[in-house]
Short mmCIF file of C-alpha atoms and ligand atoms in Angstrom, two decimals:
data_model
loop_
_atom_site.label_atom_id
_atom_site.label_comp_id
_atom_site.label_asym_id
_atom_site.label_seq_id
_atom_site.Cartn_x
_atom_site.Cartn_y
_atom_site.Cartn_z
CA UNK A 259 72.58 54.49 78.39
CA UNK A 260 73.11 58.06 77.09
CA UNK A 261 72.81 58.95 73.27
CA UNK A 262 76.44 59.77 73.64
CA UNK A 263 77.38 55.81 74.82
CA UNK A 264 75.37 54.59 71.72
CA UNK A 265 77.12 56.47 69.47
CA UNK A 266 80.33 56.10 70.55
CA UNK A 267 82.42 52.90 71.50
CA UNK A 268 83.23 54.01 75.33
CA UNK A 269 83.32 49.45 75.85
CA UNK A 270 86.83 50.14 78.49
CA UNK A 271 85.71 53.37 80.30
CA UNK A 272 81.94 51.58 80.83
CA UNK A 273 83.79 48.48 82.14
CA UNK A 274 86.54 50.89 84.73
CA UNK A 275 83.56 52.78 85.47
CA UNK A 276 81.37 49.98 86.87
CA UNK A 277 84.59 48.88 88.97
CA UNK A 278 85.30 52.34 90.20
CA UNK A 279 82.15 52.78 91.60
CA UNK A 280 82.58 49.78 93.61
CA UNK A 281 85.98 51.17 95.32
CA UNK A 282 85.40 55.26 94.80
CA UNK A 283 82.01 57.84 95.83
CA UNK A 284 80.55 57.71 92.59
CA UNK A 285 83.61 56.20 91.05
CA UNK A 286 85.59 59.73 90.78
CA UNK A 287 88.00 61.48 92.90
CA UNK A 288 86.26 64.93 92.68
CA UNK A 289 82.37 64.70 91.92
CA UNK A 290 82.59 67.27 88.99
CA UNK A 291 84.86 64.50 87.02
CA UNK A 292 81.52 61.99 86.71
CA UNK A 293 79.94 63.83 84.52
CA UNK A 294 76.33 64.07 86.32
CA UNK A 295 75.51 67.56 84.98
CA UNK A 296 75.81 66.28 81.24
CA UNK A 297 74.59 62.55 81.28
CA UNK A 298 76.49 59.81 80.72
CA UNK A 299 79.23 58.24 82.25
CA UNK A 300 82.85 59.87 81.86
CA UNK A 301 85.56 58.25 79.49
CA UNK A 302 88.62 57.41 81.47
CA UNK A 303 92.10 59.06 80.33
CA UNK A 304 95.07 56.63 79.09
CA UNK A 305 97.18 59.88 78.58
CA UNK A 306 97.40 63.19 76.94
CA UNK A 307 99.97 64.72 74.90
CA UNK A 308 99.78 68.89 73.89
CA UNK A 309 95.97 69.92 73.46
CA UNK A 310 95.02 65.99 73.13
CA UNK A 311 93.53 63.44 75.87
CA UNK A 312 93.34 60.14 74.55
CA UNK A 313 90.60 57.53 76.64
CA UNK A 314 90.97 54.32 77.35
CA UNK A 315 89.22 53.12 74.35
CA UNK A 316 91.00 55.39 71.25
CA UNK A 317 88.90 58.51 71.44
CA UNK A 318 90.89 61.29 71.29
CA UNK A 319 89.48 64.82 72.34
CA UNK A 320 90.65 68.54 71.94
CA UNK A 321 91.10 69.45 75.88
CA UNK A 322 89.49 72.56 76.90
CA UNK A 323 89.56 71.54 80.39
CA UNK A 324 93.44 71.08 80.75
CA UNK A 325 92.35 69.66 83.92
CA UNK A 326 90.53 72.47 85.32
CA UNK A 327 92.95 75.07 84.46
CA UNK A 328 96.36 73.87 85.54
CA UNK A 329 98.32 72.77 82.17
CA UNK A 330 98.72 76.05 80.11
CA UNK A 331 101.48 74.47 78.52
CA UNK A 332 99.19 71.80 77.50
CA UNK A 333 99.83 68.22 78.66
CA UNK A 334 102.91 66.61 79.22
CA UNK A 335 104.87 69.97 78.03
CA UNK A 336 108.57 68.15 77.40
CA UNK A 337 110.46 70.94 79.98
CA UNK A 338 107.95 70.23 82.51
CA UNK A 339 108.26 65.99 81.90
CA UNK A 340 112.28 66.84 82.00
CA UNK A 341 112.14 69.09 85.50
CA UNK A 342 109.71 66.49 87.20
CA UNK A 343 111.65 63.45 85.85
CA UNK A 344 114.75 64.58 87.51
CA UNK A 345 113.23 65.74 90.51
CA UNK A 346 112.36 62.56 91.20
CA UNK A 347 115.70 60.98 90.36
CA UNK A 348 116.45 62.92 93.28
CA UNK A 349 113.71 62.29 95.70
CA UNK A 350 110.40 62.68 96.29
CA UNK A 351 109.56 64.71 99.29
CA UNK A 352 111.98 66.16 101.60
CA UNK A 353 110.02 67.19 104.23
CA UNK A 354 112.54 69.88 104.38
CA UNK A 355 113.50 73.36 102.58
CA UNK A 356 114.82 73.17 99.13
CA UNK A 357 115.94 75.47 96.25
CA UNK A 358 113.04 75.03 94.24
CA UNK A 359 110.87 76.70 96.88
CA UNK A 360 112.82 79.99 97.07
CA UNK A 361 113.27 79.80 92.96
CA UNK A 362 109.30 79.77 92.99
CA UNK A 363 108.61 81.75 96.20
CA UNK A 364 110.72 84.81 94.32
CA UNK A 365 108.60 83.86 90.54
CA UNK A 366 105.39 84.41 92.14
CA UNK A 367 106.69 87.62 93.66
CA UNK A 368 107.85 88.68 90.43
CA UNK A 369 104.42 88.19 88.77
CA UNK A 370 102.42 89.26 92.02
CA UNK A 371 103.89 93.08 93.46
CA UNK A 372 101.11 92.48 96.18
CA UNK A 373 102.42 89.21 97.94
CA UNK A 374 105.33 90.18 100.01
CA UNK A 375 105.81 86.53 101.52
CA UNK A 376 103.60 83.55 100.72
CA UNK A 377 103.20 79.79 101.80
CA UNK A 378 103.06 77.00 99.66
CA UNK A 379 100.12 74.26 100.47
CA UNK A 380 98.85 71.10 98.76
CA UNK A 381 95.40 72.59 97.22
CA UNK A 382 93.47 75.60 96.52
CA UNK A 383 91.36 74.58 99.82
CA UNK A 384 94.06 74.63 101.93
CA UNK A 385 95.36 78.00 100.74
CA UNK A 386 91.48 79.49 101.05
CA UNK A 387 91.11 78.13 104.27
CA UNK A 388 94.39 78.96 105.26
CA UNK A 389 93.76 82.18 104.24
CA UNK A 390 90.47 82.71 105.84
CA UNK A 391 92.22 81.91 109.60
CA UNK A 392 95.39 84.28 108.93
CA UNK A 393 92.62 86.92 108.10
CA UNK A 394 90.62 86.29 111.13
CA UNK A 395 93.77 86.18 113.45
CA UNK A 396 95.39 89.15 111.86
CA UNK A 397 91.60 91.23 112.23
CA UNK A 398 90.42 89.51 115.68
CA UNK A 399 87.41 89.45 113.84
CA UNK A 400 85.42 86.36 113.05
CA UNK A 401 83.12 86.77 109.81
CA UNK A 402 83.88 86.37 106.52
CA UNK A 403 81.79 87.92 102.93
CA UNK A 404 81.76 85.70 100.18
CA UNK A 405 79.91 85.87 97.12
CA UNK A 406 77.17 83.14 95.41
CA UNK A 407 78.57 81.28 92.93
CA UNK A 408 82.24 81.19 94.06
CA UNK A 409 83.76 78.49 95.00
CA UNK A 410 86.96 78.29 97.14
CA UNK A 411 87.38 74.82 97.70
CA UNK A 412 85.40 72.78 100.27
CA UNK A 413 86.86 74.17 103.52
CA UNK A 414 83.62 74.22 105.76
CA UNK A 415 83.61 77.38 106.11
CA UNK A 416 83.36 78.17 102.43
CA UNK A 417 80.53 75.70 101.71
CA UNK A 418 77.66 78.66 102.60
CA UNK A 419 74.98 79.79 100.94
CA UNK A 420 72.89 83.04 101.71
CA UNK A 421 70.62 82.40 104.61
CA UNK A 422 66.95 83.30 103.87
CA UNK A 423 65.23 86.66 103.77
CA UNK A 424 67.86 89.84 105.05
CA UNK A 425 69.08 87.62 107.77
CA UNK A 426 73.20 87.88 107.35
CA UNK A 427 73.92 84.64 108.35
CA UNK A 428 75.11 81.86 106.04
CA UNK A 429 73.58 78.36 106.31
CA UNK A 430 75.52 75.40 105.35
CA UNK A 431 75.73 74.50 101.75
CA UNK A 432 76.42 70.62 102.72
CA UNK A 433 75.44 68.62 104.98
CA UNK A 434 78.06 67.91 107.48
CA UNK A 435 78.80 71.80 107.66
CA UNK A 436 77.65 72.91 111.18
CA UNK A 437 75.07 75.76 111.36
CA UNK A 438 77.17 77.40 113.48
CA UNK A 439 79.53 77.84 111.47
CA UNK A 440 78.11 78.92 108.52
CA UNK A 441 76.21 81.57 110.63
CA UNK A 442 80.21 83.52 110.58
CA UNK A 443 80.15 83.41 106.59
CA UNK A 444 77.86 86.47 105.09
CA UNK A 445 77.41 85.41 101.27
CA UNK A 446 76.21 88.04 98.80
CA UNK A 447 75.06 88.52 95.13
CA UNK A 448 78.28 88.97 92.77
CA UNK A 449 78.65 92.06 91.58
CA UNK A 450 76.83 93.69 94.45
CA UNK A 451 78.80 96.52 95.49
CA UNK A 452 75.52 98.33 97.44
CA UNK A 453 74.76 94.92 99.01
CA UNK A 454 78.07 95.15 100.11
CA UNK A 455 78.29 98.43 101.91
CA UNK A 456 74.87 97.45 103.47
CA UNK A 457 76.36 94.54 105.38
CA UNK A 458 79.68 96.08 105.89
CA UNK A 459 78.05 99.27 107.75
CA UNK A 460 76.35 97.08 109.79
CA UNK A 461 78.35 94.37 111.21
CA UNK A 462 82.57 95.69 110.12
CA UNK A 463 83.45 95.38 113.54
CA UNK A 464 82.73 91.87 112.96
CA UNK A 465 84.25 91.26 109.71
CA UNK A 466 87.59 89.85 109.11
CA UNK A 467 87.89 89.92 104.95
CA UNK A 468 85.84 89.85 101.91
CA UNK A 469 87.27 86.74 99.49
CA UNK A 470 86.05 86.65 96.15
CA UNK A 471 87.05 85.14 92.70
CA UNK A 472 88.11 88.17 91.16
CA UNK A 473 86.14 86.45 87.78
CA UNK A 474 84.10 83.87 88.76
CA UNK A 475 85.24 80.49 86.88
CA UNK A 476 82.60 78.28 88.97
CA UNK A 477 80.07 79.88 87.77
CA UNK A 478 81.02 79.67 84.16
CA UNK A 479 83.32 82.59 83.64
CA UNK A 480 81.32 85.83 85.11
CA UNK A 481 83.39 89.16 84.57
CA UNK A 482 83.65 91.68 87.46
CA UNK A 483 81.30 94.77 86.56
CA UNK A 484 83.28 98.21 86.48
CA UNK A 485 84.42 99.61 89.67
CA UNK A 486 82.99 96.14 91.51
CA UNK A 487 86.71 95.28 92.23
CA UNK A 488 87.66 99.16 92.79
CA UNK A 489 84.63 99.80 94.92
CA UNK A 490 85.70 95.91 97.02
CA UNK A 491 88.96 97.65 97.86
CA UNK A 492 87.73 101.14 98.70
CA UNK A 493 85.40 99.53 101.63
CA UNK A 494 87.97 96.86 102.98
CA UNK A 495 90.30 99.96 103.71
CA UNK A 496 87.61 102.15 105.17
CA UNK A 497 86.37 99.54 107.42
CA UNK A 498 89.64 97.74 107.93
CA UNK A 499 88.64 94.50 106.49
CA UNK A 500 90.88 92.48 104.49
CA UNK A 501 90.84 91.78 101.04
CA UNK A 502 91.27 88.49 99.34
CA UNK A 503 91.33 87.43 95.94
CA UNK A 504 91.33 83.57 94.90
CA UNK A 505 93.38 83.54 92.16
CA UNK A 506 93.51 79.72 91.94
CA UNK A 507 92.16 79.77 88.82
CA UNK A 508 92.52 83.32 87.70
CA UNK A 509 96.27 83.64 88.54
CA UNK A 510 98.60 83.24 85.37
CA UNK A 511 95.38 83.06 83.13
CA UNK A 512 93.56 86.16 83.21
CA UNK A 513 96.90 87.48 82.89
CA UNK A 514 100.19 86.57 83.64
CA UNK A 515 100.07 88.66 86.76
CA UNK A 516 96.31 87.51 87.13
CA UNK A 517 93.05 89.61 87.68
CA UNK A 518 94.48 91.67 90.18
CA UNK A 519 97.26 93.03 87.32
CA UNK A 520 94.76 93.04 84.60
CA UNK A 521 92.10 95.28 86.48
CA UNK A 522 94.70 97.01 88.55
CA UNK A 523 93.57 95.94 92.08
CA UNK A 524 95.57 95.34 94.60
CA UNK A 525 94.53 92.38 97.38
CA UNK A 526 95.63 92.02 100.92
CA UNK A 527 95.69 88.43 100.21
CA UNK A 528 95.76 86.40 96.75
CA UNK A 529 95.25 82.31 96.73
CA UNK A 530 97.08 80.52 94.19
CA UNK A 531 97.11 77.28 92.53
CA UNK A 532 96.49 74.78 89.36
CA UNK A 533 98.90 76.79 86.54
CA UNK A 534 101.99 77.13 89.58
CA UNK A 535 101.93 73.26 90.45
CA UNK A 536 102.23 72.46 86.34
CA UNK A 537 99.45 69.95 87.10
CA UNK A 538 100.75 68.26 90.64
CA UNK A 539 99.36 68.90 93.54
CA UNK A 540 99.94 72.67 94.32
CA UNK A 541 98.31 75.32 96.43
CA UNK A 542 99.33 79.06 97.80
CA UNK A 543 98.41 81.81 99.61
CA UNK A 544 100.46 85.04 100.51
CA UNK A 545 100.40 88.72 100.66
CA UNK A 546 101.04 91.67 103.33
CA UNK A 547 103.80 90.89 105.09
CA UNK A 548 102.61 92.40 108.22
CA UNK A 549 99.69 90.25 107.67
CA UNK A 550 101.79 86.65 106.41
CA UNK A 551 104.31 87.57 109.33
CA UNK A 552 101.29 85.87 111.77
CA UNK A 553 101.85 82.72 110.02
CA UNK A 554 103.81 79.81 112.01
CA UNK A 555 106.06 79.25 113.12
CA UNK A 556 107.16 83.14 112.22
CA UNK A 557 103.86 84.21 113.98
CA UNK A 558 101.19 82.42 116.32
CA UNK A 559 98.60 81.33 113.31
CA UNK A 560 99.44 77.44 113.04
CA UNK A 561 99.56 75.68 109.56
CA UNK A 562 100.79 72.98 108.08
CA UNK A 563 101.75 70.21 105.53
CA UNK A 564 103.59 67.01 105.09
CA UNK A 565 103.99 67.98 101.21
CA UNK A 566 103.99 71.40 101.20
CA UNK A 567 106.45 73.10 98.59
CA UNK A 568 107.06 69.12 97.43
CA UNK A 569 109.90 69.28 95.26
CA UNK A 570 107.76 67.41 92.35
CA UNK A 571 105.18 69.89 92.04
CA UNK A 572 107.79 73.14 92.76
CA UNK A 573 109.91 71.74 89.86
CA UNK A 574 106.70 71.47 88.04
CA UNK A 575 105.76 75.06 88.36
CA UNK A 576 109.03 76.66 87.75
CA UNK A 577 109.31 74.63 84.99
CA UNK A 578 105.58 75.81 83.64
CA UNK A 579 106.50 79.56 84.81
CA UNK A 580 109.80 79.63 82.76
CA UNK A 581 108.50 79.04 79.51
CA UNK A 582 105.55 80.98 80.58
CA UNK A 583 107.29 84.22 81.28
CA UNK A 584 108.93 83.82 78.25
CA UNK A 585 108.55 87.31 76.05
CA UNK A 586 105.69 86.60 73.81
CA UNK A 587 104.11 83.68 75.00
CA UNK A 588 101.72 84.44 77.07
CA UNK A 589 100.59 86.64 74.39
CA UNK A 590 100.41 83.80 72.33
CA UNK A 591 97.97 81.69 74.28
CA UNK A 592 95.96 84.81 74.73
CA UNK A 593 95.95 85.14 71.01
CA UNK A 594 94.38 81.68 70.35
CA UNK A 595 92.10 82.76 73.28
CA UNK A 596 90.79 85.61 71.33
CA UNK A 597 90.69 83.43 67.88
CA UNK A 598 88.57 81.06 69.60
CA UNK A 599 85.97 83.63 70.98
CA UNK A 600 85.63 85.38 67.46
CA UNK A 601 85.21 82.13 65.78
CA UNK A 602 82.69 80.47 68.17
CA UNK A 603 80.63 84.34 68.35
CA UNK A 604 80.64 83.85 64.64
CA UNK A 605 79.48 79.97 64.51
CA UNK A 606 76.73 81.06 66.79
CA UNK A 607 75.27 83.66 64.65
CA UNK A 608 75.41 81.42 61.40
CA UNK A 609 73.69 78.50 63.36
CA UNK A 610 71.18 81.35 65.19
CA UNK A 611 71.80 80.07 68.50
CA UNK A 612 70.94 81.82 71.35
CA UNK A 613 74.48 82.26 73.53
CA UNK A 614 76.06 84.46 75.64
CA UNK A 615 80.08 84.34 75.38
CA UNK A 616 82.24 85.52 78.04
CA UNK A 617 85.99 85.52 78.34
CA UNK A 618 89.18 86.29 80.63
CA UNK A 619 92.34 86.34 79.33
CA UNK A 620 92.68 82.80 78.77
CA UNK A 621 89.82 81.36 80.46
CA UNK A 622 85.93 81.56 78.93
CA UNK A 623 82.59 80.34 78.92
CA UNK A 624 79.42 79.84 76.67
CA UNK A 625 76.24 80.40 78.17
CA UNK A 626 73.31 79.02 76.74
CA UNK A 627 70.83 81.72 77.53
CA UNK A 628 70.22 85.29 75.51
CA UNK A 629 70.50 87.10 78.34
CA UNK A 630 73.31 89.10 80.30
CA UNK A 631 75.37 87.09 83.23
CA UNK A 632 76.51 89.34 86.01
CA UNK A 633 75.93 86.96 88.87
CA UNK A 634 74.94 83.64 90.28
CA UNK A 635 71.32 84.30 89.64
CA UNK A 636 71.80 85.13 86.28
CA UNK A 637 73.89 82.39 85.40
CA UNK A 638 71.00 80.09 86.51
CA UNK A 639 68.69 81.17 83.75
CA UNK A 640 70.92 78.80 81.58
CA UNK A 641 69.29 76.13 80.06
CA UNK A 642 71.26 73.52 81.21
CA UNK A 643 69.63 70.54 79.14
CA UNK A 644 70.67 72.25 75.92
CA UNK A 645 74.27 72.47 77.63
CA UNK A 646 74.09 69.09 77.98
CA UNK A 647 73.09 68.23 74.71
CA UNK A 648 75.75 70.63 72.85
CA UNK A 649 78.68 69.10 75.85
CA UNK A 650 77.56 65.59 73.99
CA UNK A 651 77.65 66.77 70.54
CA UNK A 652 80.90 68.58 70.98
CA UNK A 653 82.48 65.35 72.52
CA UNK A 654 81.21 63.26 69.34
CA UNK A 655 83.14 65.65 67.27
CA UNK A 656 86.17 65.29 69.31
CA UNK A 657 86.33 68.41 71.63
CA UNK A 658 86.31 68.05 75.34
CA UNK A 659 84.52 70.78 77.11
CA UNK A 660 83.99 71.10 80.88
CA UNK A 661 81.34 68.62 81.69
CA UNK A 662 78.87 71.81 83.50
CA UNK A 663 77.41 74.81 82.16
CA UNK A 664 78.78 76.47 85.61
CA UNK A 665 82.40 76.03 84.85
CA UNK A 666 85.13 77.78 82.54
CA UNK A 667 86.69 76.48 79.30
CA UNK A 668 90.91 77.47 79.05
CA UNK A 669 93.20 77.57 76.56
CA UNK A 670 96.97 76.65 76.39
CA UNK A 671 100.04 77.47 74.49
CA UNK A 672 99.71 73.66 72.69
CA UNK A 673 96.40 74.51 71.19
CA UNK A 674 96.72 75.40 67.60
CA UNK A 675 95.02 76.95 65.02
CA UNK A 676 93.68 73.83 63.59
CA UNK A 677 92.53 72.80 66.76
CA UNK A 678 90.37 75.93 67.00
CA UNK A 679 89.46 75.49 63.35
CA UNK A 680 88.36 72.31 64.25
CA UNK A 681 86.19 73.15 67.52
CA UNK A 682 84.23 75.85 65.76
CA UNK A 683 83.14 74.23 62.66
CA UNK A 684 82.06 71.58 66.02
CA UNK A 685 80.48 74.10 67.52
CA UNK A 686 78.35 75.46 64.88
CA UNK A 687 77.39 72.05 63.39
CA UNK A 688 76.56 71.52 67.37
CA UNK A 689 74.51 74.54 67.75
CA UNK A 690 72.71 73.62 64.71
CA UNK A 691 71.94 69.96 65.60
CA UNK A 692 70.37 70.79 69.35
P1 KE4 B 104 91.42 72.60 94.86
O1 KE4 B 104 91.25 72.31 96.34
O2 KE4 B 104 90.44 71.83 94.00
O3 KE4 B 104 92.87 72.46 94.39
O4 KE4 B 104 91.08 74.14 94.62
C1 KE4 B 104 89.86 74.62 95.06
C2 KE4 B 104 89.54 75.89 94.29
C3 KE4 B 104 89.71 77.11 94.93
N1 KE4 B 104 89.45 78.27 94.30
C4 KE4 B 104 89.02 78.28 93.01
C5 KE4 B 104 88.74 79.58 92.34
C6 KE4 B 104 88.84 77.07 92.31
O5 KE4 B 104 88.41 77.08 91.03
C7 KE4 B 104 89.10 75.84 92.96
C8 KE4 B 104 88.88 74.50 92.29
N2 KE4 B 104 88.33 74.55 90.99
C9 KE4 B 104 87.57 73.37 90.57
C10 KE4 B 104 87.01 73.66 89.19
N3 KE4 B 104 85.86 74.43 89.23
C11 KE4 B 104 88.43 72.14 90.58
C12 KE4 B 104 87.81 70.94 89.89
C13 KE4 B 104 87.24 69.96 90.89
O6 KE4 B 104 86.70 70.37 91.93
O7 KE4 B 104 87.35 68.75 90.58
#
């Protein structure tokens, strides 16, 4: 039992736990959620409300995870309760067009000058993958560039690491990927723009895109380096290679119009998700028309889904999109964003810890190393035990933090000032405990 059990009275989520694990792969639904890179077993939710989520046992927790990005509103945001509730009182899933999907369709357009026409999907997977094959058919090409330390969801093609030594071909990063089909993904150092134009002078002819997380939230939050984007869309239009940006986490964070608006570049392809389902199951890609126009059943590049553009989750997002393209507030949440980062910079030099701090708009990340982070490699130096130990002394204190030193924190507009006051007086008594 972890320091953190003792402590704490976790008696319900130990006892759901020990059943889930009989009926569930390490008793979660997505392998992040069990908290193996922190110790300890996870609490289990009986709701949330705002910036709160209350466990099963009467802890309640500021939420910096907002479930990995998608409630910027904060939880159960009343217009978004209101839009879903009478979705439903309407149905569940059509199977069929509805308003709600040209009403978000045309939002996302609004925000996003570079997608032209765009599908909605069920997960930031499907709209990678999805992506991925219109980029390949579009191209004729068959190999992809990714970057270490992204993650785009666990399409099989996407779970690739760099082969060994200068050899360009990927090998899988799980079991069950083929080797044969990792060999068509080429994954490079972040940041990389000369290991970039190596590969790309070499083998363009094969190469259908270059996807990327525009800033990397799986690796903690890692900011693009100047002229890395610019230099990324210089060489896809030289060589005629296809740029994509995964904004499933980046889009409506970084900045309303994501990272492509607040660095100014403009993708071939952007992936959305998490903040434009409101926190139900959501996924989209989109972009050039000439390119989305191969997409069936307009064009020969087959997908589908059963619960695509579900009127639930579309009533969901345009409910979370109204109030967040409201003048002023995304402003707002960026201003707690940026009251948070000088208060925990600040707690950090009064307790003398050794941290890096990087943020994004609304997203962020502490590194516990006193070095730069540019890159995967970098963000490996981390000592993860001490993130570990201030994840578990943050949680004692009330303030829920993503359970990994490789993934981002986020804000939302429910947070308040207290609740920041209150996380970095945690935060430096945390820093000076471990
Ligand atoms: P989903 O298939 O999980 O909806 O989206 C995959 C995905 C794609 N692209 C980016 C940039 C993403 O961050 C994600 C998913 N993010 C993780 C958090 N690091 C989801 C949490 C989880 O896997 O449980």
């Amino acid at each position: 039992m972890s320091n953190l059990m003792k402590e704490m009275n976790f008696t319900n989520s130990k006892r759901l736990y020990k059943k889930a694990k009989g009926l569930l792969p390490g008793g979660v639904n997505s392998p992040v959620r069990a908290f193996k890179a922190v110790g300890g077993d996870p609490f289990f939710v009986s709701h949330a409300k705002g910036s709160k989520i209350y466990d099963v046992d009467g802890n309640s927790y500021i939420d910096y995870v907002l479930s990995w990005g998608p409630l910027i509103l904060g939880h159960a945001h009343p217009s978004v309760v209101k839009a879903v509730k009478e979705a439903a009182e309407k149905g569940t899933s059509y199977g069929a067009p509805h308003p709600f999907e040209i009403e978000i369709a045309e939002m996302v357009k609004n925000a996003y000058p570079s997608i032209e026409k765009l599908r909605m999907v069920n997960s930031g997977t499907e709209a990678t993958m999805s992506a991925l094959r219109v980029a390949r058919a579009f191209t004729g090409r068959d190999r992809i560039i990714k970057f270490e330390g992204c993650y785009h969801g666990h399409a099989d093609g996407l779970l690739v690491r760099a082969g060994s030594g200068a050899t360009t071909f990927g090998v899988p990063d799980s079991p069950g990927v083929p080797k044969n089909y990792a060999r068509n993904t080429i994954t490079l150092p972040f940041n990389d723009l000369k290991a970039v134009r190596d590969v790309v002078k070499r083998h363009y002819r094969d190469i259908a895109c270059i996807i990327l997380e525009p800033v990397v939230g799986n690796m903690g939050c890692v900011l693009p380096k100047k002229g890395f984007l610019q230099g990324l869309r210089k060489i896809c239009d030289r060589y005629g290679i296809l740029l994509i940006f995964d904004e499933v986490m980046t889009g409506f964070r970084v900045s309303y119009g994501g990272a492509q608006q607040y660095y100014g570049v403009m993708p071939d392809l952007t992936c959305l998700g998490k903040v434009i389902g409101g926190g139900l199951p959501v996924g989209a890609y989109g972009g050039r028309a000439d390119v989305m126009e191969m997409v069936a059943p307009e064009g020969p590049v087959y997908q589908a889904g059963t619960l695509s553009g579900n009127p639930l989750a579309m009533a969901a997002g345009v409910a979370t999109l109204r109030v967040l393209s409201r003048k002023g507030v995304f402003e707002k949440i960026l201003k707690k964003a940026e009251m948070l980062e000088e208060g925990l910079r600040d707690a950090a030099r009064r307790a003398r810890a050794k941290v890096k701090f990087y943020r994004a708009g609304t997203m962020f990340c502490t590194y516990f190393t006193d070095r730069e982070v540019y890159d995967y490699t970098t963000a490996k130096r981390a000592d993860t035990e001490k993130f570990a130990r201030f994840f578990r002394g943050m949680l004692r204190r009330g303030i829920y933090i993503a359970p990994s030193q490789f993934e981002a924190g986020f804000l939302s507009l429910a947070h308040t000032d207290r609740d920041i006051e209150k996380t970095i007086r945690a935060a430096h008594d945390t820093l000076k405990e471990i």
